[in-house]
PDB file of C-alpha atoms and ligand atoms in Angstrom:
ATOM      1  CA  MET N   1      58.452   6.028  14.917  1.00 95.00           C
ATOM      2  CA  ASN N   2      55.997   4.460  12.490  1.00 97.00           C
ATOM      3  CA  LEU N   3      57.306   2.960   9.297  1.00 98.00           C
ATOM      4  CA  ILE N   4      55.647   1.363   6.286  1.00 98.00           C
ATOM      5  CA  LEU N   5      57.698  -1.182   4.367  1.00 98.00           C
ATOM      6  CA  PHE N   6      56.295  -0.980   0.888  1.00 97.00           C
ATOM      7  CA  GLY N   7      56.903  -3.183  -2.132  1.00 96.00           C
ATOM      8  CA  PRO N   8      55.633  -6.092  -4.188  1.00 96.00           C
ATOM      9  CA  PRO N   9      55.297  -9.590  -2.735  1.00 95.00           C
ATOM     10  CA  ALA N  10      58.710 -11.210  -2.101  1.00 95.00           C
ATOM     11  CA  ALA N  11      60.520  -7.845  -2.164  1.00 96.00           C
ATOM     12  CA  GLY N  12      62.038  -8.583   1.273  1.00 95.00           C
ATOM     13  CA  LYS N  13      59.625  -6.619   3.487  1.00 96.00           C
ATOM     14  CA  GLY N  14      59.255  -9.395   6.079  1.00 95.00           C
ATOM     15  CA  THR N  15      63.004 -10.035   6.269  1.00 95.00           C
ATOM     16  CA  GLN N  16      63.791  -6.346   6.788  1.00 97.00           C
ATOM     17  CA  ALA N  17      60.903  -5.897   9.248  1.00 97.00           C
ATOM     18  CA  LYS N  18      62.233  -8.704  11.453  1.00 96.00           C
ATOM     19  CA  ARG N  19      65.696  -7.150  11.473  1.00 96.00           C
ATOM     20  CA  LEU N  20      64.269  -3.757  12.459  1.00 96.00           C
ATOM     21  CA  VAL N  21      62.323  -5.387  15.305  1.00 96.00           C
ATOM     22  CA  GLU N  22      65.610  -6.819  16.636  1.00 95.00           C
ATOM     23  CA  ALA N  23      67.582  -3.625  16.106  1.00 94.00           C
ATOM     24  CA  ARG N  24      65.075  -1.001  17.220  1.00 93.00           C
ATOM     25  CA  GLY N  25      62.516  -2.723  19.430  1.00 91.00           C
ATOM     26  CA  MET N  26      59.663  -1.744  17.158  1.00 94.00           C
ATOM     27  CA  VAL N  27      56.654  -4.008  16.606  1.00 97.00           C
ATOM     28  CA  GLN N  28      56.103  -5.719  13.235  1.00 97.00           C
ATOM     29  CA  LEU N  29      52.476  -5.595  12.125  1.00 98.00           C
ATOM     30  CA  SER N  30      52.157  -7.979   9.177  1.00 98.00           C
ATOM     31  CA  THR N  31      48.575  -8.522   8.057  1.00 98.00           C
ATOM     32  CA  GLY N  32      49.767 -11.512   5.977  1.00 97.00           C
ATOM     33  CA  ASP N  33      51.233 -13.164   9.103  1.00 97.00           C
ATOM     34  CA  MET N  34      48.069 -12.400  11.095  1.00 98.00           C
ATOM     35  CA  LEU N  35      45.896 -13.938   8.363  1.00 98.00           C
ATOM     36  CA  ARG N  36      48.134 -17.031   8.122  1.00 97.00           C
ATOM     37  CA  GLU N  37      47.864 -17.423  11.918  1.00 97.00           C
ATOM     38  CA  ALA N  38      44.063 -17.198  11.613  1.00 97.00           C
ATOM     39  CA  ILE N  39      44.110 -19.948   8.977  1.00 97.00           C
ATOM     40  CA  ALA N  40      46.425 -22.132  11.069  1.00 97.00           C
ATOM     41  CA  SER N  41      44.173 -21.741  14.121  1.00 98.00           C
ATOM     42  CA  GLY N  42      41.102 -22.801  12.130  1.00 97.00           C
ATOM     43  CA  SER N  43      39.132 -19.701  13.197  1.00 97.00           C
ATOM     44  CA  ASP N  44      36.076 -18.388  11.322  1.00 97.00           C
ATOM     45  CA  LEU N  45      38.252 -15.562   9.990  1.00 97.00           C
ATOM     46  CA  GLY N  46      40.826 -18.064   8.748  1.00 97.00           C
ATOM     47  CA  ARG N  47      38.157 -20.112   6.982  1.00 97.00           C
ATOM     48  CA  GLU N  48      36.746 -16.968   5.391  1.00 96.00           C
ATOM     49  CA  CYS N  49      40.136 -15.867   4.046  1.00 97.00           C
ATOM     50  CA  GLN N  50      41.838 -19.113   3.104  1.00 97.00           C
ATOM     51  CA  ALA N  51      40.550 -19.497  -0.466  1.00 97.00           C
ATOM     52  CA  ILE N  52      40.983 -15.785  -1.247  1.00 97.00           C
ATOM     53  CA  MET N  53      44.587 -15.850  -0.068  1.00 97.00           C
ATOM     54  CA  SER N  54      45.582 -19.032  -1.823  1.00 96.00           C
ATOM     55  CA  ARG N  55      44.231 -17.584  -5.086  1.00 96.00           C
ATOM     56  CA  GLY N  56      46.416 -14.521  -4.481  1.00 97.00           C
ATOM     57  CA  ASP N  57      43.557 -12.011  -4.236  1.00 97.00           C
ATOM     58  CA  LEU N  58      43.316  -9.325  -1.563  1.00 98.00           C
ATOM     59  CA  VAL N  59      41.046  -9.925   1.420  1.00 98.00           C
ATOM     60  CA  SER N  60      38.589  -7.150   2.227  1.00 98.00           C
ATOM     61  CA  ASP N  61      39.694  -3.804   3.620  1.00 98.00           C
ATOM     62  CA  VAL N  62      37.302  -4.243   6.569  1.00 98.00           C
ATOM     63  CA  ILE N  63      39.053  -7.427   7.702  1.00 98.00           C
ATOM     64  CA  VAL N  64      42.643  -6.169   7.532  1.00 98.00           C
ATOM     65  CA  ILE N  65      41.774  -2.790   9.032  1.00 98.00           C
ATOM     66  CA  ALA N  66      40.206  -4.585  12.027  1.00 98.00           C
ATOM     67  CA  LEU N  67      43.337  -6.749  12.429  1.00 98.00           C
ATOM     68  CA  ILE N  68      45.563  -3.661  12.514  1.00 98.00           C
ATOM     69  CA  GLU N  69      43.215  -1.754  14.851  1.00 97.00           C
ATOM     70  CA  ALA N  70      43.393  -4.599  17.341  1.00 97.00           C
ATOM     71  CA  ARG N  71      47.203  -4.378  17.576  1.00 98.00           C
ATOM     72  CA  LEU N  72      47.870  -0.675  16.998  1.00 98.00           C
ATOM     73  CA  LYS N  73      47.757   0.711  20.545  1.00 97.00           C
ATOM     74  CA  GLU N  74      50.083  -2.002  21.844  1.00 96.00           C
ATOM     75  CA  ALA N  75      52.561  -1.243  19.027  1.00 97.00           C
ATOM     76  CA  GLU N  76      52.436   2.498  19.666  1.00 96.00           C
ATOM     77  CA  ASP N  77      52.988   1.974  23.386  1.00 95.00           C
ATOM     78  CA  ALA N  78      56.038  -0.150  22.534  1.00 94.00           C
ATOM     79  CA  GLY N  79      57.636   2.650  20.507  1.00 92.00           C
ATOM     80  CA  GLY N  80      56.114   2.303  17.050  1.00 96.00           C
ATOM     81  CA  ALA N  81      55.102  -0.059  14.306  1.00 98.00           C
ATOM     82  CA  ILE N  82      56.626  -1.472  11.159  1.00 98.00           C
ATOM     83  CA  PHE N  83      53.700  -2.012   8.815  1.00 98.00           C
ATOM     84  CA  ASP N  84      54.516  -4.949   6.552  1.00 97.00           C
ATOM     85  CA  GLY N  85      52.011  -5.716   3.802  1.00 97.00           C
ATOM     86  CA  PHE N  86      49.617  -3.040   5.056  1.00 98.00           C
ATOM     87  CA  PRO N  87      48.225  -0.727   3.754  1.00 98.00           C
ATOM     88  CA  ARG N  88      47.591  -2.272   0.333  1.00 98.00           C
ATOM     89  CA  THR N  89      44.771   0.002  -0.865  1.00 97.00           C
ATOM     90  CA  VAL N  90      44.090   3.723  -0.638  1.00 96.00           C
ATOM     91  CA  ALA N  91      41.134   3.000   1.693  1.00 97.00           C
ATOM     92  CA  GLN N  92      43.482   1.118   4.049  1.00 98.00           C
ATOM     93  CA  ALA N  93      45.996   3.978   3.972  1.00 98.00           C
ATOM     94  CA  GLU N  94      43.342   6.567   4.798  1.00 98.00           C
ATOM     95  CA  SER N  95      42.000   4.410   7.608  1.00 98.00           C
ATOM     96  CA  LEU N  96      45.501   3.968   9.033  1.00 98.00           C
ATOM     97  CA  ASP N  97      46.091   7.718   9.028  1.00 98.00           C
ATOM     98  CA  ARG N  98      42.843   8.240  10.964  1.00 98.00           C
ATOM     99  CA  SER N  99      43.623   5.489  13.482  1.00 98.00           C
ATOM    100  CA  LEU N 100      47.107   6.860  14.143  1.00 98.00           C
ATOM    101  CA  ALA N 101      45.760  10.413  14.454  1.00 98.00           C
ATOM    102  CA  ARG N 102      43.353   9.241  17.171  1.00 97.00           C
ATOM    103  CA  LEU N 103      46.442   8.112  19.123  1.00 96.00           C
ATOM    104  CA  GLY N 104      48.254  11.390  18.384  1.00 97.00           C
ATOM    105  CA  LYS N 105      50.640   9.604  15.979  1.00 97.00           C
ATOM    106  CA  GLN N 106      51.414   9.528  12.261  1.00 98.00           C
ATOM    107  CA  ILE N 107      53.388   7.629   9.636  1.00 98.00           C
ATOM    108  CA  ASP N 108      56.969   8.894   9.732  1.00 97.00           C
ATOM    109  CA  HIS N 109      58.585   6.968   6.862  1.00 97.00           C
ATOM    110  CA  VAL N 110      57.513   4.910   3.874  1.00 98.00           C
ATOM    111  CA  ILE N 111      60.341   2.792   2.507  1.00 98.00           C
ATOM    112  CA  ARG N 112      59.746   1.355  -0.942  1.00 98.00           C
ATOM    113  CA  LEU N 113      61.853  -1.697  -1.787  1.00 98.00           C
ATOM    114  CA  LYS N 114      62.296  -1.783  -5.554  1.00 97.00           C
ATOM    115  CA  VAL N 115      62.857  -5.228  -7.047  1.00 97.00           C
ATOM    116  CA  ASP N 116      62.271  -6.086 -10.697  1.00 95.00           C
ATOM    117  CA  ASP N 117      59.692  -8.694 -11.680  1.00 93.00           C
ATOM    118  CA  ALA N 118      62.234 -11.245 -12.964  1.00 94.00           C
ATOM    119  CA  ALA N 119      64.048 -11.216  -9.596  1.00 95.00           C
ATOM    120  CA  LEU N 120      60.734 -11.502  -7.717  1.00 95.00           C
ATOM    121  CA  LEU N 121      59.804 -14.573  -9.761  1.00 94.00           C
ATOM    122  CA  GLU N 122      63.174 -16.177  -8.994  1.00 94.00           C
ATOM    123  CA  ARG N 123      62.903 -15.417  -5.264  1.00 93.00           C
ATOM    124  CA  VAL N 124      59.396 -16.729  -4.961  1.00 95.00           C
ATOM    125  CA  ALA N 125      60.268 -19.956  -6.767  1.00 94.00           C
ATOM    126  CA  VAL N 126      63.006 -20.554  -4.164  1.00 94.00           C
ATOM    127  CA  ARG N 127      60.623 -19.660  -1.292  1.00 92.00           C
ATOM    128  CA  PHE N 128      57.937 -21.989  -2.677  1.00 94.00           C
ATOM    129  CA  ALA N 129      60.443 -24.854  -2.802  1.00 94.00           C
ATOM    130  CA  ASP N 130      61.709 -24.062   0.748  1.00 94.00           C
ATOM    131  CA  GLN N 131      58.520 -23.189   2.596  1.00 92.00           C
ATOM    132  CA  GLY N 132      55.657 -24.453   0.413  1.00 91.00           C
ATOM    133  CA  ARG N 133      53.517 -21.355   1.013  1.00 90.00           C
ATOM    134  CA  PRO N 134      50.407 -22.106  -1.070  1.00 91.00           C
ATOM    135  CA  ASP N 135      50.167 -18.600  -2.542  1.00 95.00           C
ATOM    136  CA  ASP N 136      53.795 -18.728  -3.736  1.00 95.00           C
ATOM    137  CA  ASN N 137      52.839 -21.091  -6.568  1.00 94.00           C
ATOM    138  CA  PRO N 138      53.372 -19.441  -9.980  1.00 93.00           C
ATOM    139  CA  GLU N 139      49.647 -18.868 -10.780  1.00 94.00           C
ATOM    140  CA  SER N 140      48.813 -17.288  -7.401  1.00 96.00           C
ATOM    141  CA  PHE N 141      51.984 -15.259  -7.456  1.00 95.00           C
ATOM    142  CA  LYS N 142      50.975 -13.724 -10.760  1.00 95.00           C
ATOM    143  CA  VAL N 143      47.611 -12.724  -9.238  1.00 97.00           C
ATOM    144  CA  ARG N 144      49.435 -11.216  -6.230  1.00 97.00           C
ATOM    145  CA  LEU N 145      51.734  -9.221  -8.473  1.00 96.00           C
ATOM    146  CA  ASP N 146      48.732  -7.979 -10.483  1.00 96.00           C
ATOM    147  CA  ALA N 147      46.968  -6.981  -7.239  1.00 97.00           C
ATOM    148  CA  TYR N 148      50.087  -5.070  -6.209  1.00 97.00           C
ATOM    149  CA  ASN N 149      50.294  -3.223  -9.519  1.00 96.00           C
ATOM    150  CA  ARG N 150      46.563  -2.478  -9.639  1.00 96.00           C
ATOM    151  CA  ASN N 151      45.650  -1.725  -6.004  1.00 96.00           C
ATOM    152  CA  THR N 152      48.829  -1.083  -4.065  1.00 97.00           C
ATOM    153  CA  ALA N 153      51.232   0.755  -6.382  1.00 95.00           C
ATOM    154  CA  PRO N 154      48.711   3.660  -6.625  1.00 95.00           C
ATOM    155  CA  LEU N 155      49.531   4.354  -2.954  1.00 96.00           C
ATOM    156  CA  LEU N 156      52.989   5.581  -3.938  1.00 97.00           C
ATOM    157  CA  PRO N 157      51.794   9.077  -4.972  1.00 97.00           C
ATOM    158  CA  TYR N 158      49.651   9.187  -1.797  1.00 97.00           C
ATOM    159  CA  TYR N 159      52.816   8.985   0.319  1.00 97.00           C
ATOM    160  CA  ALA N 160      55.074  10.894  -2.097  1.00 97.00           C
ATOM    161  CA  ASP N 161      52.678  13.860  -1.843  1.00 97.00           C
ATOM    162  CA  LYS N 162      53.189  13.802   1.922  1.00 96.00           C
ATOM    163  CA  SER N 163      57.012  13.742   1.398  1.00 96.00           C
ATOM    164  CA  LEU N 164      57.237  10.446   3.282  1.00 97.00           C
ATOM    165  CA  LEU N 165      58.530   8.186   0.512  1.00 97.00           C
ATOM    166  CA  THR N 166      62.103   6.877   0.207  1.00 97.00           C
ATOM    167  CA  GLU N 167      62.919   4.486  -2.630  1.00 97.00           C
ATOM    168  CA  ILE N 168      65.571   1.856  -1.986  1.00 97.00           C
ATOM    169  CA  ASP N 169      67.142  -0.672  -4.345  1.00 97.00           C
ATOM    170  CA  GLY N 170      65.893  -3.982  -2.955  1.00 96.00           C
ATOM    171  CA  MET N 171      67.920  -6.137  -5.372  1.00 95.00           C
ATOM    172  CA  GLY N 172      71.096  -6.221  -3.277  1.00 93.00           C
ATOM    173  CA  ALA N 173      72.174  -8.457  -0.407  1.00 95.00           C
ATOM    174  CA  ILE N 174      70.046  -8.352   2.758  1.00 96.00           C
ATOM    175  CA  ASP N 175      72.736  -6.431   4.700  1.00 97.00           C
ATOM    176  CA  VAL N 176      73.185  -3.843   1.960  1.00 97.00           C
ATOM    177  CA  VAL N 177      69.428  -3.196   1.804  1.00 97.00           C
ATOM    178  CA  ALA N 178      69.364  -3.019   5.624  1.00 97.00           C
ATOM    179  CA  GLU N 179      72.079  -0.346   5.630  1.00 97.00           C
ATOM    180  CA  ALA N 180      70.172   1.736   3.090  1.00 97.00           C
ATOM    181  CA  ILE N 181      67.010   1.494   5.218  1.00 97.00           C
ATOM    182  CA  ASP N 182      68.917   2.544   8.341  1.00 96.00           C
ATOM    183  CA  ALA N 183      70.380   5.528   6.493  1.00 96.00           C
ATOM    184  CA  ALA N 184      66.900   6.586   5.360  1.00 96.00           C
ATOM    185  CA  LEU N 185      65.440   6.265   8.858  1.00 95.00           C
ATOM    186  CA  ASP N 186      68.332   8.004  10.571  1.00 94.00           C
ATOM    187  CA  GLY N 187      68.536  10.787   8.034  1.00 86.00           C
ATOM    188  CA  SER N 188      72.102  10.140   6.846  1.00 63.00           C
ATOM    189  CA  PRO N 189      73.013  10.181   3.148  1.00 53.00           C
ATOM    190  CA  THR N 190      72.954   6.773   1.366  1.00 47.00           C
TER     191      THR N 190
HETATM  192  P1  AMP A   1      51.670 -11.110   2.443  1.00 56.85           P
HETATM  193  O1  AMP A   1      52.226 -12.117   3.406  1.00 56.85           O
HETATM  194  O2  AMP A   1      51.753  -9.712   2.929  1.00 56.85           O
HETATM  195  O3  AMP A   1      52.212 -11.282   1.048  1.00 56.85           O
HETATM  196  O4  AMP A   1      50.095 -11.406   2.341  1.00 56.85           O
HETATM  197  C1  AMP A   1      49.607 -12.672   1.909  1.00 56.85           C
HETATM  198  C2  AMP A   1      48.163 -12.533   1.475  1.00 56.85           C
HETATM  199  O5  AMP A   1      47.361 -12.095   2.572  1.00 56.85           O
HETATM  200  C3  AMP A   1      47.897 -11.523   0.379  1.00 56.85           C
HETATM  201  O6  AMP A   1      48.131 -12.055  -0.926  1.00 56.85           O
HETATM  202  C4  AMP A   1      46.420 -11.214   0.603  1.00 56.85           C
HETATM  203  O7  AMP A   1      45.585 -12.273   0.166  1.00 56.85           O
HETATM  204  C5  AMP A   1      46.351 -11.188   2.124  1.00 56.85           C
HETATM  205  N1  AMP A   1      46.661  -9.844   2.675  1.00 56.85           N
HETATM  206  C6  AMP A   1      47.711  -9.537   3.493  1.00 56.85           C
HETATM  207  N2  AMP A   1      47.701  -8.234   3.803  1.00 56.85           N
HETATM  208  C7  AMP A   1      46.631  -7.701   3.155  1.00 56.85           C
HETATM  209  C8  AMP A   1      46.111  -6.384   3.053  1.00 56.85           C
HETATM  210  N3  AMP A   1      46.688  -5.341   3.687  1.00 56.85           N
HETATM  211  N4  AMP A   1      44.986  -6.198   2.296  1.00 56.85           N
HETATM  212  C9  AMP A   1      44.388  -7.231   1.675  1.00 56.85           C
HETATM  213  N5  AMP A   1      44.840  -8.496   1.703  1.00 56.85           N
HETATM  214  C10 AMP A   1      45.973  -8.746   2.440  1.00 56.85           C
END
């Protein structure tokens, strides 16, 4: 099974992806985590992306598509991927469809976590205080939210047209959101 966890920054995608990895043995493919690892390792890629990410802008499609390509076969062999923070543009989504098709696979579910902006701002303030992620500062977070609304939200009709989209209230407790995701994936009523 291949699943996209979709939603604005700080909607809970990473938290839910990690739980699904534990529960279902799928592989989490988070382009944000991969880029942060590249920065931490001091690689050329990390140096190229660091300033863009701390501003809150999107890095180029070419870079994130290459990161996903490099891990896709391994994830498919392991039983499927949870895409977390990817795709974020229509070009990324189209590329992902082509890459999966080459492996005889497809996206099976797109789960949209809906969280209102006020709650996102509260969550990210707590995360900034706890973890000090540079792009969680209020100015960068605003840029990230704008990038989501401008570049990423337009993907919703792309997946709705393919009848892949399930919308879930992401405002509740982690366990309640997790149950709703499980129900969507397993086809039982919420
Ligand atoms: P995330 O951890 O998913 O919130 O990603 C953190 C940052 O990494 C984003 O604000 C972007 O700068 C960059 N990034 C992660 N995934 C992508 C993507 N699919 N396309 C473009 N930029 C990305």
